[in-house]
PDB file of C-alpha atoms in Angstrom:
ATOM      1  CA  MET U 388       0.000   0.000   0.000  1.00 95.00           C
ATOM      2  CA  PHE U 389       1.256   3.467  -0.890  1.00 98.00           C
ATOM      3  CA  ASP U 390       1.307   6.165   1.750  1.00 98.00           C
ATOM      4  CA  VAL U 391      -0.057   8.719  -0.731  1.00 98.00           C
ATOM      5  CA  ILE U 392      -1.628   8.311  -4.163  1.00 98.00           C
ATOM      6  CA  ILE U 393      -1.618  11.475  -6.262  1.00 98.00           C
ATOM      7  CA  ILE U 394      -4.161  11.473  -9.072  1.00 98.00           C
ATOM      8  CA  GLY U 395      -3.105  13.932 -11.751  1.00 98.00           C
ATOM      9  CA  GLY U 396       0.461  14.542 -12.874  1.00 98.00           C
ATOM     10  CA  SER U 397       0.448  18.122 -14.071  1.00 98.00           C
ATOM     11  CA  PHE U 398       1.866  21.071 -12.130  1.00 98.00           C
ATOM     12  CA  ALA U 399      -0.074  20.601  -8.889  1.00 98.00           C
ATOM     13  CA  GLY U 400       0.309  16.829  -8.832  1.00 98.00           C
ATOM     14  CA  LEU U 401       4.015  16.738  -9.650  1.00 98.00           C
ATOM     15  CA  SER U 402       4.766  19.486  -7.128  1.00 98.00           C
ATOM     16  CA  ALA U 403       2.982  17.439  -4.475  1.00 98.00           C
ATOM     17  CA  ALA U 404       4.902  14.350  -5.548  1.00 98.00           C
ATOM     18  CA  LEU U 405       8.271  16.088  -5.302  1.00 98.00           C
ATOM     19  CA  GLN U 406       7.607  17.279  -1.755  1.00 98.00           C
ATOM     20  CA  LEU U 407       6.429  13.842  -0.681  1.00 98.00           C
ATOM     21  CA  ALA U 408       9.292  12.110  -2.473  1.00 98.00           C
ATOM     22  CA  ARG U 409      11.639  13.819  -0.075  1.00 98.00           C
ATOM     23  CA  THR U 410       9.866  12.276   2.931  1.00 98.00           C
ATOM     24  CA  ARG U 411      11.132   8.855   1.730  1.00 98.00           C
ATOM     25  CA  ARG U 412       7.602   7.471   1.923  1.00 98.00           C
ATOM     26  CA  PRO U 413       6.132   5.316  -0.877  1.00 98.00           C
ATOM     27  CA  ILE U 414       4.278   7.598  -3.289  1.00 98.00           C
ATOM     28  CA  LEU U 415       2.288   6.864  -6.445  1.00 98.00           C
ATOM     29  CA  VAL U 416       1.477   9.393  -9.186  1.00 98.00           C
ATOM     30  CA  ILE U 417      -1.160   8.484 -11.779  1.00 98.00           C
ATOM     31  CA  ASP U 418      -1.481  10.757 -14.800  1.00 98.00           C
ATOM     32  CA  ALA U 419      -3.743  10.741 -17.864  1.00 97.00           C
ATOM     33  CA  ASP U 420      -1.470  13.166 -19.781  1.00 95.00           C
ATOM     34  CA  ALA U 421      -4.186  15.741 -20.486  1.00 95.00           C
ATOM     35  CA  PRO U 422      -3.124  18.949 -18.670  1.00 95.00           C
ATOM     36  CA  ARG U 423      -5.522  21.853 -18.944  1.00 95.00           C
ATOM     37  CA  ASN U 424      -2.902  24.128 -20.511  1.00 93.00           C
ATOM     38  CA  ARG U 425      -1.846  21.650 -23.216  1.00 95.00           C
ATOM     39  CA  PHE U 426      -3.356  23.933 -25.865  1.00 93.00           C
ATOM     40  CA  ALA U 427      -0.895  26.756 -25.102  1.00 94.00           C
ATOM     41  CA  ALA U 428       2.454  26.733 -26.890  1.00 92.00           C
ATOM     42  CA  HIS U 429       4.399  28.328 -24.035  1.00 94.00           C
ATOM     43  CA  ALA U 430       4.137  28.945 -20.302  1.00 95.00           C
ATOM     44  CA  HIS U 431       4.669  32.504 -19.111  1.00 96.00           C
ATOM     45  CA  GLY U 432       4.967  34.113 -15.705  1.00 95.00           C
ATOM     46  CA  VAL U 433       6.624  31.031 -14.188  1.00 96.00           C
ATOM     47  CA  LEU U 434       9.783  31.973 -12.323  1.00 96.00           C
ATOM     48  CA  ALA U 435      12.934  30.732 -14.119  1.00 95.00           C
ATOM     49  CA  GLN U 436      10.759  28.969 -16.737  1.00 96.00           C
ATOM     50  CA  ASP U 437       9.281  31.954 -18.586  1.00 96.00           C
ATOM     51  CA  GLY U 438       8.532  31.141 -22.217  1.00 95.00           C
ATOM     52  CA  LYS U 439       9.268  27.427 -21.961  1.00 96.00           C
ATOM     53  CA  PRO U 440       6.588  25.025 -23.281  1.00 96.00           C
ATOM     54  CA  GLY U 441       4.498  23.630 -20.451  1.00 96.00           C
ATOM     55  CA  GLY U 442       4.990  20.088 -21.705  1.00 96.00           C
ATOM     56  CA  VAL U 443       8.761  20.499 -21.502  1.00 97.00           C
ATOM     57  CA  ILE U 444       8.546  21.704 -17.896  1.00 97.00           C
ATOM     58  CA  LEU U 445       6.398  18.699 -16.977  1.00 98.00           C
ATOM     59  CA  ALA U 446       8.714  16.267 -18.778  1.00 97.00           C
ATOM     60  CA  GLU U 447      11.709  17.619 -16.863  1.00 98.00           C
ATOM     61  CA  ALA U 448       9.775  17.287 -13.607  1.00 98.00           C
ATOM     62  CA  ARG U 449       8.981  13.629 -14.335  1.00 98.00           C
ATOM     63  CA  VAL U 450      12.657  12.920 -14.985  1.00 98.00           C
ATOM     64  CA  GLN U 451      13.604  14.532 -11.685  1.00 98.00           C
ATOM     65  CA  LEU U 452      10.950  12.512  -9.848  1.00 98.00           C
ATOM     66  CA  ALA U 453      12.249   9.302 -11.403  1.00 98.00           C
ATOM     67  CA  ALA U 454      15.476   9.793  -9.435  1.00 98.00           C
ATOM     68  CA  TYR U 455      13.541   9.037  -6.223  1.00 98.00           C
ATOM     69  CA  PRO U 456      13.194   5.253  -5.822  1.00 98.00           C
ATOM     70  CA  ASN U 457      10.217   5.650  -3.473  1.00 98.00           C
ATOM     71  CA  VAL U 458       8.108   7.301  -6.220  1.00 98.00           C
ATOM     72  CA  THR U 459       6.150   5.261  -8.759  1.00 98.00           C
ATOM     73  CA  GLN U 460       4.680   6.936 -11.844  1.00 98.00           C
ATOM     74  CA  LEU U 461       1.821   5.339 -13.773  1.00 98.00           C
ATOM     75  CA  SER U 462       0.155   6.435 -17.005  1.00 97.00           C
ATOM     76  CA  GLY U 463      -3.596   6.042 -17.150  1.00 97.00           C
ATOM     77  CA  THR U 464      -6.969   7.409 -16.149  1.00 98.00           C
ATOM     78  CA  VAL U 465      -8.466   6.664 -12.754  1.00 98.00           C
ATOM     79  CA  ARG U 466     -12.103   5.760 -13.273  1.00 97.00           C
ATOM     80  CA  GLN U 467     -13.056   4.957  -9.684  1.00 97.00           C
ATOM     81  CA  ALA U 468     -11.916   5.897  -6.181  1.00 98.00           C
ATOM     82  CA  GLU U 469     -13.420   4.606  -2.960  1.00 97.00           C
ATOM     83  CA  ALA U 470     -12.717   4.425   0.754  1.00 97.00           C
ATOM     84  CA  LEU U 471     -11.720   1.041   2.159  1.00 96.00           C
ATOM     85  CA  ALA U 472     -13.720  -0.444   5.011  1.00 89.00           C
ATOM     86  CA  SER U 473     -10.593  -1.271   6.982  1.00 78.00           C
ATOM     87  CA  GLY U 474     -11.130   0.598  10.234  1.00 82.00           C
ATOM     88  CA  LYS U 475      -8.432   3.085   9.256  1.00 89.00           C
ATOM     89  CA  ILE U 476      -8.354   5.791   6.622  1.00 95.00           C
ATOM     90  CA  ALA U 477      -7.388   4.159   3.333  1.00 97.00           C
ATOM     91  CA  PHE U 478      -8.513   4.193  -0.275  1.00 98.00           C
ATOM     92  CA  ALA U 479      -8.557   2.078  -3.422  1.00 98.00           C
ATOM     93  CA  VAL U 480      -8.396   3.501  -6.927  1.00 98.00           C
ATOM     94  CA  THR U 481      -9.078   1.635 -10.146  1.00 98.00           C
ATOM     95  CA  LEU U 482      -7.567   2.619 -13.483  1.00 98.00           C
ATOM     96  CA  ASP U 483      -9.228   2.332 -16.869  1.00 96.00           C
ATOM     97  CA  ASP U 484      -7.176  -0.805 -17.607  1.00 96.00           C
ATOM     98  CA  GLY U 485      -8.582  -2.506 -14.493  1.00 97.00           C
ATOM     99  CA  LYS U 486      -5.455  -2.102 -12.362  1.00 97.00           C
ATOM    100  CA  ARG U 487      -6.316  -1.475  -8.698  1.00 98.00           C
ATOM    101  CA  VAL U 488      -3.989   0.202  -6.200  1.00 98.00           C
ATOM    102  CA  GLU U 489      -4.407   1.216  -2.576  1.00 98.00           C
ATOM    103  CA  GLY U 490      -3.155   4.149  -0.545  1.00 98.00           C
ATOM    104  CA  ARG U 491      -3.502   5.686   2.895  1.00 98.00           C
ATOM    105  CA  ARG U 492      -4.075   9.192   1.569  1.00 98.00           C
ATOM    106  CA  LEU U 493      -5.258  10.681  -1.722  1.00 98.00           C
ATOM    107  CA  ILE U 494      -4.357  13.966  -3.374  1.00 98.00           C
ATOM    108  CA  LEU U 495      -6.730  14.929  -6.176  1.00 98.00           C
ATOM    109  CA  ALA U 496      -4.899  17.087  -8.715  1.00 98.00           C
ATOM    110  CA  THR U 497      -7.409  16.293 -11.421  1.00 98.00           C
ATOM    111  CA  GLY U 498      -7.911  19.785 -12.822  1.00 98.00           C
ATOM    112  CA  MET U 499     -10.769  21.470 -14.632  1.00 97.00           C
ATOM    113  CA  ARG U 500     -12.202  21.414 -18.136  1.00 97.00           C
ATOM    114  CA  ASP U 501     -12.970  24.673 -19.944  1.00 96.00           C
ATOM    115  CA  VAL U 502     -16.410  24.815 -21.552  1.00 96.00           C
ATOM    116  CA  LEU U 503     -15.907  26.704 -24.806  1.00 96.00           C
ATOM    117  CA  PRO U 504     -18.700  28.478 -26.681  1.00 94.00           C
ATOM    118  CA  GLU U 505     -20.192  26.958 -29.820  1.00 91.00           C
ATOM    119  CA  LEU U 506     -18.680  29.668 -31.992  1.00 94.00           C
ATOM    120  CA  PRO U 507     -16.943  28.633 -35.232  1.00 92.00           C
ATOM    121  CA  GLY U 508     -13.188  29.099 -34.895  1.00 94.00           C
ATOM    122  CA  VAL U 509     -12.848  29.030 -31.104  1.00 96.00           C
ATOM    123  CA  ALA U 510     -11.646  25.467 -30.507  1.00 95.00           C
ATOM    124  CA  GLU U 511      -8.801  25.503 -33.041  1.00 96.00           C
ATOM    125  CA  ARG U 512      -7.465  28.797 -31.629  1.00 97.00           C
ATOM    126  CA  TRP U 513      -7.882  28.039 -27.921  1.00 97.00           C
ATOM    127  CA  GLY U 514      -4.661  28.738 -26.033  1.00 96.00           C
ATOM    128  CA  ARG U 515      -3.082  30.511 -29.028  1.00 96.00           C
ATOM    129  CA  THR U 516      -5.141  33.546 -30.063  1.00 97.00           C
ATOM    130  CA  VAL U 517      -8.360  32.793 -28.169  1.00 98.00           C
ATOM    131  CA  LEU U 518      -7.347  33.111 -24.541  1.00 97.00           C
ATOM    132  CA  HIS U 519      -8.553  33.433 -20.973  1.00 94.00           C
ATOM    133  CA  CYS U 520      -5.612  34.770 -18.909  1.00 94.00           C
ATOM    134  CA  PRO U 521      -3.928  38.092 -19.755  1.00 96.00           C
ATOM    135  CA  TYR U 522      -1.153  37.480 -17.233  1.00 95.00           C
ATOM    136  CA  CYS U 523      -0.255  34.299 -19.123  1.00 94.00           C
ATOM    137  CA  HIS U 524      -0.627  35.589 -22.683  1.00 95.00           C
ATOM    138  CA  GLY U 525      -1.233  39.341 -22.745  1.00 96.00           C
ATOM    139  CA  TYR U 526       2.344  40.569 -23.097  1.00 96.00           C
ATOM    140  CA  GLU U 527       2.974  38.634 -26.309  1.00 95.00           C
ATOM    141  CA  ILE U 528      -0.048  40.205 -28.033  1.00 96.00           C
ATOM    142  CA  GLY U 529       1.945  43.414 -28.218  1.00 94.00           C
ATOM    143  CA  GLY U 530      -0.955  45.831 -27.825  1.00 95.00           C
ATOM    144  CA  GLY U 531      -3.446  46.806 -30.496  1.00 97.00           C
ATOM    145  CA  PRO U 532      -7.087  45.713 -30.834  1.00 98.00           C
ATOM    146  CA  ILE U 533      -8.179  42.969 -28.417  1.00 98.00           C
ATOM    147  CA  GLY U 534     -11.660  41.516 -28.082  1.00 98.00           C
ATOM    148  CA  VAL U 535     -13.464  40.120 -25.062  1.00 98.00           C
ATOM    149  CA  LEU U 536     -16.353  37.803 -25.875  1.00 97.00           C
ATOM    150  CA  GLY U 537     -19.003  38.525 -23.274  1.00 94.00           C
ATOM    151  CA  ARG U 538     -20.591  35.392 -21.836  1.00 87.00           C
ATOM    152  CA  LEU U 539     -20.944  35.998 -18.108  1.00 85.00           C
ATOM    153  CA  PRO U 540     -21.179  38.959 -15.712  1.00 86.00           C
ATOM    154  CA  ALA U 541     -17.461  38.326 -15.039  1.00 88.00           C
ATOM    155  CA  SER U 542     -16.746  39.402 -18.624  1.00 93.00           C
ATOM    156  CA  VAL U 543     -17.078  43.048 -17.533  1.00 96.00           C
ATOM    157  CA  HIS U 544     -14.251  42.625 -15.031  1.00 95.00           C
ATOM    158  CA  GLN U 545     -12.222  40.710 -17.609  1.00 96.00           C
ATOM    159  CA  ALA U 546     -12.596  43.471 -20.202  1.00 97.00           C
ATOM    160  CA  SER U 547     -11.676  46.209 -17.724  1.00 97.00           C
ATOM    161  CA  LEU U 548      -8.586  44.232 -16.671  1.00 97.00           C
ATOM    162  CA  ILE U 549      -7.394  43.456 -20.194  1.00 98.00           C
ATOM    163  CA  ALA U 550      -7.505  47.144 -21.104  1.00 98.00           C
ATOM    164  CA  ASP U 551      -3.955  47.323 -19.726  1.00 97.00           C
ATOM    165  CA  TRP U 552      -2.804  45.130 -22.631  1.00 98.00           C
ATOM    166  CA  GLY U 553      -4.430  46.863 -25.604  1.00 97.00           C
ATOM    167  CA  ASP U 554      -7.476  48.584 -27.068  1.00 98.00           C
ATOM    168  CA  VAL U 555     -10.368  46.450 -25.867  1.00 98.00           C
ATOM    169  CA  THR U 556     -13.809  45.882 -27.337  1.00 98.00           C
ATOM    170  CA  LEU U 557     -16.356  43.963 -25.268  1.00 98.00           C
ATOM    171  CA  PHE U 558     -18.828  42.000 -27.393  1.00 98.00           C
ATOM    172  CA  THR U 559     -21.983  41.912 -25.294  1.00 96.00           C
ATOM    173  CA  ALA U 560     -24.545  39.980 -27.367  1.00 94.00           C
ATOM    174  CA  GLY U 561     -24.262  36.879 -25.156  1.00 81.00           C
ATOM    175  CA  MET U 562     -24.437  38.739 -21.843  1.00 89.00           C
ATOM    176  CA  PRO U 563     -27.157  40.023 -19.520  1.00 88.00           C
ATOM    177  CA  PRO U 564     -27.825  43.759 -19.993  1.00 92.00           C
ATOM    178  CA  LEU U 565     -25.090  45.960 -18.542  1.00 95.00           C
ATOM    179  CA  ASP U 566     -26.094  48.079 -15.564  1.00 95.00           C
ATOM    180  CA  GLY U 567     -24.958  51.620 -14.879  1.00 96.00           C
ATOM    181  CA  GLU U 568     -22.047  50.583 -12.685  1.00 96.00           C
ATOM    182  CA  ALA U 569     -20.685  48.249 -15.369  1.00 96.00           C
ATOM    183  CA  LEU U 570     -21.044  50.916 -18.046  1.00 97.00           C
ATOM    184  CA  GLN U 571     -19.189  53.452 -15.902  1.00 97.00           C
ATOM    185  CA  LEU U 572     -16.344  51.012 -15.230  1.00 97.00           C
ATOM    186  CA  LEU U 573     -15.963  50.189 -18.918  1.00 98.00           C
ATOM    187  CA  ALA U 574     -16.009  53.875 -19.816  1.00 98.00           C
ATOM    188  CA  ARG U 575     -13.296  54.669 -17.267  1.00 98.00           C
ATOM    189  CA  ARG U 576     -11.163  51.879 -18.708  1.00 98.00           C
ATOM    190  CA  LYS U 577     -11.857  53.079 -22.283  1.00 98.00           C
ATOM    191  CA  VAL U 578     -13.426  49.767 -23.293  1.00 98.00           C
ATOM    192  CA  ALA U 579     -15.568  49.947 -26.425  1.00 98.00           C
ATOM    193  CA  ILE U 580     -18.889  48.086 -26.439  1.00 98.00           C
ATOM    194  CA  GLU U 581     -20.217  46.148 -29.436  1.00 98.00           C
ATOM    195  CA  SER U 582     -23.756  44.787 -29.086  1.00 96.00           C
ATOM    196  CA  VAL U 583     -24.169  43.072 -32.478  1.00 97.00           C
ATOM    197  CA  ALA U 584     -23.870  39.281 -32.272  1.00 96.00           C
ATOM    198  CA  VAL U 585     -20.634  37.544 -33.295  1.00 97.00           C
ATOM    199  CA  THR U 586     -21.091  34.831 -35.929  1.00 96.00           C
ATOM    200  CA  ALA U 587     -17.529  33.613 -36.596  1.00 95.00           C
ATOM    201  CA  ILE U 588     -13.825  34.145 -36.080  1.00 97.00           C
ATOM    202  CA  GLU U 589     -11.987  35.058 -39.266  1.00 96.00           C
ATOM    203  CA  GLY U 590      -8.390  34.216 -40.235  1.00 97.00           C
ATOM    204  CA  ALA U 591      -6.174  31.193 -40.879  1.00 97.00           C
ATOM    205  CA  ALA U 592      -6.186  29.322 -37.551  1.00 96.00           C
ATOM    206  CA  PRO U 593      -4.531  29.545 -35.142  1.00 96.00           C
ATOM    207  CA  ALA U 594      -4.073  33.160 -36.274  1.00 97.00           C
ATOM    208  CA  ILE U 595      -6.964  35.578 -35.973  1.00 98.00           C
ATOM    209  CA  ASP U 596      -7.906  38.457 -38.253  1.00 98.00           C
ATOM    210  CA  GLY U 597     -11.048  39.514 -36.434  1.00 98.00           C
ATOM    211  CA  LEU U 598     -14.662  38.747 -35.569  1.00 97.00           C
ATOM    212  CA  ARG U 599     -17.430  38.593 -38.156  1.00 97.00           C
ATOM    213  CA  LEU U 600     -20.652  40.150 -36.882  1.00 97.00           C
ATOM    214  CA  ALA U 601     -24.246  39.328 -37.745  1.00 97.00           C
ATOM    215  CA  ASP U 602     -24.557  42.552 -39.736  1.00 97.00           C
ATOM    216  CA  GLY U 603     -21.611  41.553 -41.940  1.00 97.00           C
ATOM    217  CA  ARG U 604     -18.948  43.792 -40.416  1.00 97.00           C
ATOM    218  CA  LEU U 605     -15.470  42.461 -39.606  1.00 97.00           C
ATOM    219  CA  VAL U 606     -13.951  43.841 -36.398  1.00 98.00           C
ATOM    220  CA  PRO U 607     -10.134  43.441 -36.668  1.00 98.00           C
ATOM    221  CA  LEU U 608      -8.444  41.879 -33.625  1.00 98.00           C
ATOM    222  CA  ARG U 609      -5.038  40.599 -32.603  1.00 98.00           C
ATOM    223  CA  ALA U 610      -6.488  38.297 -29.936  1.00 98.00           C
ATOM    224  CA  LEU U 611      -9.782  37.350 -28.330  1.00 98.00           C
ATOM    225  CA  PHE U 612     -10.317  36.689 -24.633  1.00 97.00           C
ATOM    226  CA  LEU U 613     -13.282  34.932 -23.110  1.00 95.00           C
ATOM    227  CA  ALA U 614     -14.393  33.875 -19.657  1.00 89.00           C
ATOM    228  CA  ALA U 615     -15.012  30.149 -20.051  1.00 89.00           C
ATOM    229  CA  PRO U 616     -17.195  28.318 -17.535  1.00 92.00           C
ATOM    230  CA  VAL U 617     -15.437  25.275 -16.103  1.00 95.00           C
ATOM    231  CA  GLN U 618     -16.315  21.735 -15.077  1.00 97.00           C
ATOM    232  CA  GLN U 619     -14.465  19.279 -12.892  1.00 98.00           C
ATOM    233  CA  ALA U 620     -12.291  17.282 -15.300  1.00 97.00           C
ATOM    234  CA  SER U 621     -12.792  14.117 -13.243  1.00 98.00           C
ATOM    235  CA  PRO U 622     -15.773  12.705 -11.304  1.00 97.00           C
ATOM    236  CA  LEU U 623     -13.546  11.356  -8.509  1.00 98.00           C
ATOM    237  CA  ALA U 624     -14.242  14.130  -5.997  1.00 98.00           C
ATOM    238  CA  GLN U 625     -17.972  13.492  -6.326  1.00 97.00           C
ATOM    239  CA  GLN U 626     -17.454   9.715  -6.133  1.00 97.00           C
ATOM    240  CA  LEU U 627     -15.605  10.129  -2.852  1.00 98.00           C
ATOM    241  CA  GLY U 628     -18.283  12.435  -1.443  1.00 98.00           C
ATOM    242  CA  CYS U 629     -16.211  15.627  -1.347  1.00 98.00           C
ATOM    243  CA  VAL U 630     -18.221  18.797  -0.867  1.00 98.00           C
ATOM    244  CA  LEU U 631     -18.166  21.109  -3.880  1.00 98.00           C
ATOM    245  CA  GLU U 632     -18.711  24.851  -3.681  1.00 97.00           C
ATOM    246  CA  GLU U 633     -19.903  27.070  -6.486  1.00 95.00           C
ATOM    247  CA  GLY U 634     -17.162  29.335  -7.795  1.00 92.00           C
ATOM    248  CA  MET U 635     -17.550  32.257 -10.173  1.00 88.00           C
ATOM    249  CA  MET U 636     -16.908  30.030 -13.202  1.00 91.00           C
ATOM    250  CA  GLY U 637     -18.044  26.629 -11.940  1.00 94.00           C
ATOM    251  CA  PRO U 638     -17.917  24.057  -9.112  1.00 97.00           C
ATOM    252  CA  LEU U 639     -14.725  23.764  -7.035  1.00 98.00           C
ATOM    253  CA  VAL U 640     -13.677  21.147  -4.502  1.00 98.00           C
ATOM    254  CA  GLN U 641     -13.954  22.701  -1.052  1.00 98.00           C
ATOM    255  CA  VAL U 642     -10.652  22.566   0.863  1.00 98.00           C
ATOM    256  CA  ASP U 643      -9.184  23.991   4.051  1.00 98.00           C
ATOM    257  CA  ALA U 644      -5.849  25.769   4.495  1.00 97.00           C
ATOM    258  CA  MET U 645      -3.969  22.447   4.240  1.00 97.00           C
ATOM    259  CA  LYS U 646      -5.940  21.462   1.112  1.00 98.00           C
ATOM    260  CA  MET U 647      -7.955  18.834   2.990  1.00 98.00           C
ATOM    261  CA  THR U 648     -11.387  18.225   1.508  1.00 98.00           C
ATOM    262  CA  SER U 649     -14.532  17.451   3.487  1.00 98.00           C
ATOM    263  CA  VAL U 650     -13.570  13.752   3.302  1.00 98.00           C
ATOM    264  CA  PRO U 651     -10.882  12.773   5.837  1.00 97.00           C
ATOM    265  CA  GLY U 652      -7.742  11.591   4.078  1.00 98.00           C
ATOM    266  CA  VAL U 653      -8.539  13.249   0.752  1.00 98.00           C
ATOM    267  CA  HIS U 654      -6.708  16.417  -0.249  1.00 98.00           C
ATOM    268  CA  ALA U 655      -7.199  18.442  -3.433  1.00 98.00           C
ATOM    269  CA  ALA U 656      -4.800  20.803  -5.178  1.00 98.00           C
ATOM    270  CA  GLY U 657      -4.606  22.981  -8.250  1.00 98.00           C
ATOM    271  CA  ASP U 658      -7.371  24.127 -10.565  1.00 98.00           C
ATOM    272  CA  ALA U 659      -9.924  21.623  -9.226  1.00 98.00           C
ATOM    273  CA  ALA U 660      -9.920  23.440  -5.888  1.00 98.00           C
ATOM    274  CA  ARG U 661      -9.193  27.092  -6.682  1.00 96.00           C
ATOM    275  CA  ALA U 662     -10.919  29.841  -8.641  1.00 93.00           C
ATOM    276  CA  MET U 663      -7.832  31.740  -9.824  1.00 92.00           C
ATOM    277  CA  ALA U 664      -5.638  29.378 -11.797  1.00 93.00           C
ATOM    278  CA  ASN U 665      -2.136  29.456 -13.215  1.00 95.00           C
ATOM    279  CA  ILE U 666       0.957  27.262 -13.073  1.00 97.00           C
ATOM    280  CA  THR U 667       2.507  28.975 -10.060  1.00 97.00           C
ATOM    281  CA  PHE U 668      -0.698  28.777  -8.036  1.00 98.00           C
ATOM    282  CA  ALA U 669      -1.036  25.090  -8.948  1.00 98.00           C
ATOM    283  CA  MET U 670       2.512  24.287  -7.867  1.00 98.00           C
ATOM    284  CA  ALA U 671       2.056  26.098  -4.548  1.00 98.00           C
ATOM    285  CA  ASP U 672      -1.208  24.245  -3.928  1.00 98.00           C
ATOM    286  CA  GLY U 673       0.520  20.945  -4.646  1.00 98.00           C
ATOM    287  CA  VAL U 674       3.198  21.696  -2.068  1.00 98.00           C
ATOM    288  CA  MET U 675       0.583  22.581   0.550  1.00 98.00           C
ATOM    289  CA  ALA U 676      -1.477  19.458  -0.166  1.00 98.00           C
ATOM    290  CA  ALA U 677       1.657  17.330   0.168  1.00 98.00           C
ATOM    291  CA  VAL U 678       2.560  18.892   3.503  1.00 98.00           C
ATOM    292  CA  GLY U 679      -1.024  18.470   4.683  1.00 98.00           C
ATOM    293  CA  ALA U 680      -1.113  14.798   3.715  1.00 98.00           C
ATOM    294  CA  HIS U 681       2.263  14.152   5.340  1.00 98.00           C
ATOM    295  CA  HIS U 682       1.244  15.842   8.590  1.00 97.00           C
ATOM    296  CA  ALA U 683      -1.998  13.843   8.607  1.00 97.00           C
ATOM    297  CA  LEU U 684      -0.051  10.591   8.278  1.00 98.00           C
ATOM    298  CA  ILE U 685       2.254  11.550  11.139  1.00 97.00           C
ATOM    299  CA  THR U 686      -0.728  12.445  13.332  1.00 96.00           C
ATOM    300  CA  GLU U 687      -2.420   9.124  12.581  1.00 93.00           C
ATOM    301  CA  GLU U 688       0.736   7.161  13.327  1.00 93.00           C
ATOM    302  CA  GLY U 689       1.181   9.007  16.613  1.00 89.00           C
ATOM    303  CA  GLN U 690      -2.284   7.888  17.686  1.00 87.00           C
ATOM    304  CA  ALA U 691      -1.787   4.222  16.803  1.00 66.00           C
TER     305      ALA U 691
END
């Protein structure tokens, strides 16, 4: 039996694994190789890694983990997780190939899935010229005309924020009517408002020339941002009975300061359990979840 099983081997999961590797305890990492940021060509804003492809950073991390003989790395998707009726806190997880493994603690680093709009041209540009995070991608746009596709009330905040990176137009056809406070904020931030519906993204993907509107006009753009609702990328938190809380963009796993969920022995880290997401946040969450799981093991052993 492993002391800790980490489900998800992206930035949160591998950061948790590295911390736990150094405790010399037996650790298992299971990864489906589908990180949320796989659509982006480069990772930005990551200290000492700025501009490096995210996949390269993860590959280097896996190599470093392989140097620890107490860490096992498995490729696959976990389809089921359940508590063991053993009298002590312990869990069993089953992979899609039928393999079953057991551990005393779980860390869910299973991530989120972005729900993209049904607008022609979005999917093939996602992470390249159709974006969600200006801190990750805004600098490389280089200024100029930037669009924000309004979908949620949060799109007003997004448009006002992105105005630091260029000349922003907020496309409001998919949004509730803007109130006076929103209009004043957008005016102060010099955000233009376009109310005609968007019908398509123009340009040779992944490049973007602009947005085609229902009245036939083409609004030139260098990039398009949107606030995408999110879903849990894995059903495991729900299977285990973890409490979810409604975030601004979708349901998040509820955790405490040590990343413990409502289920004893189950921790969660990274995008699945936080509203504001980027690589650095995910890595920090992974470290905290690892420390929390380790402390919980020590406490349990002291009570035996």
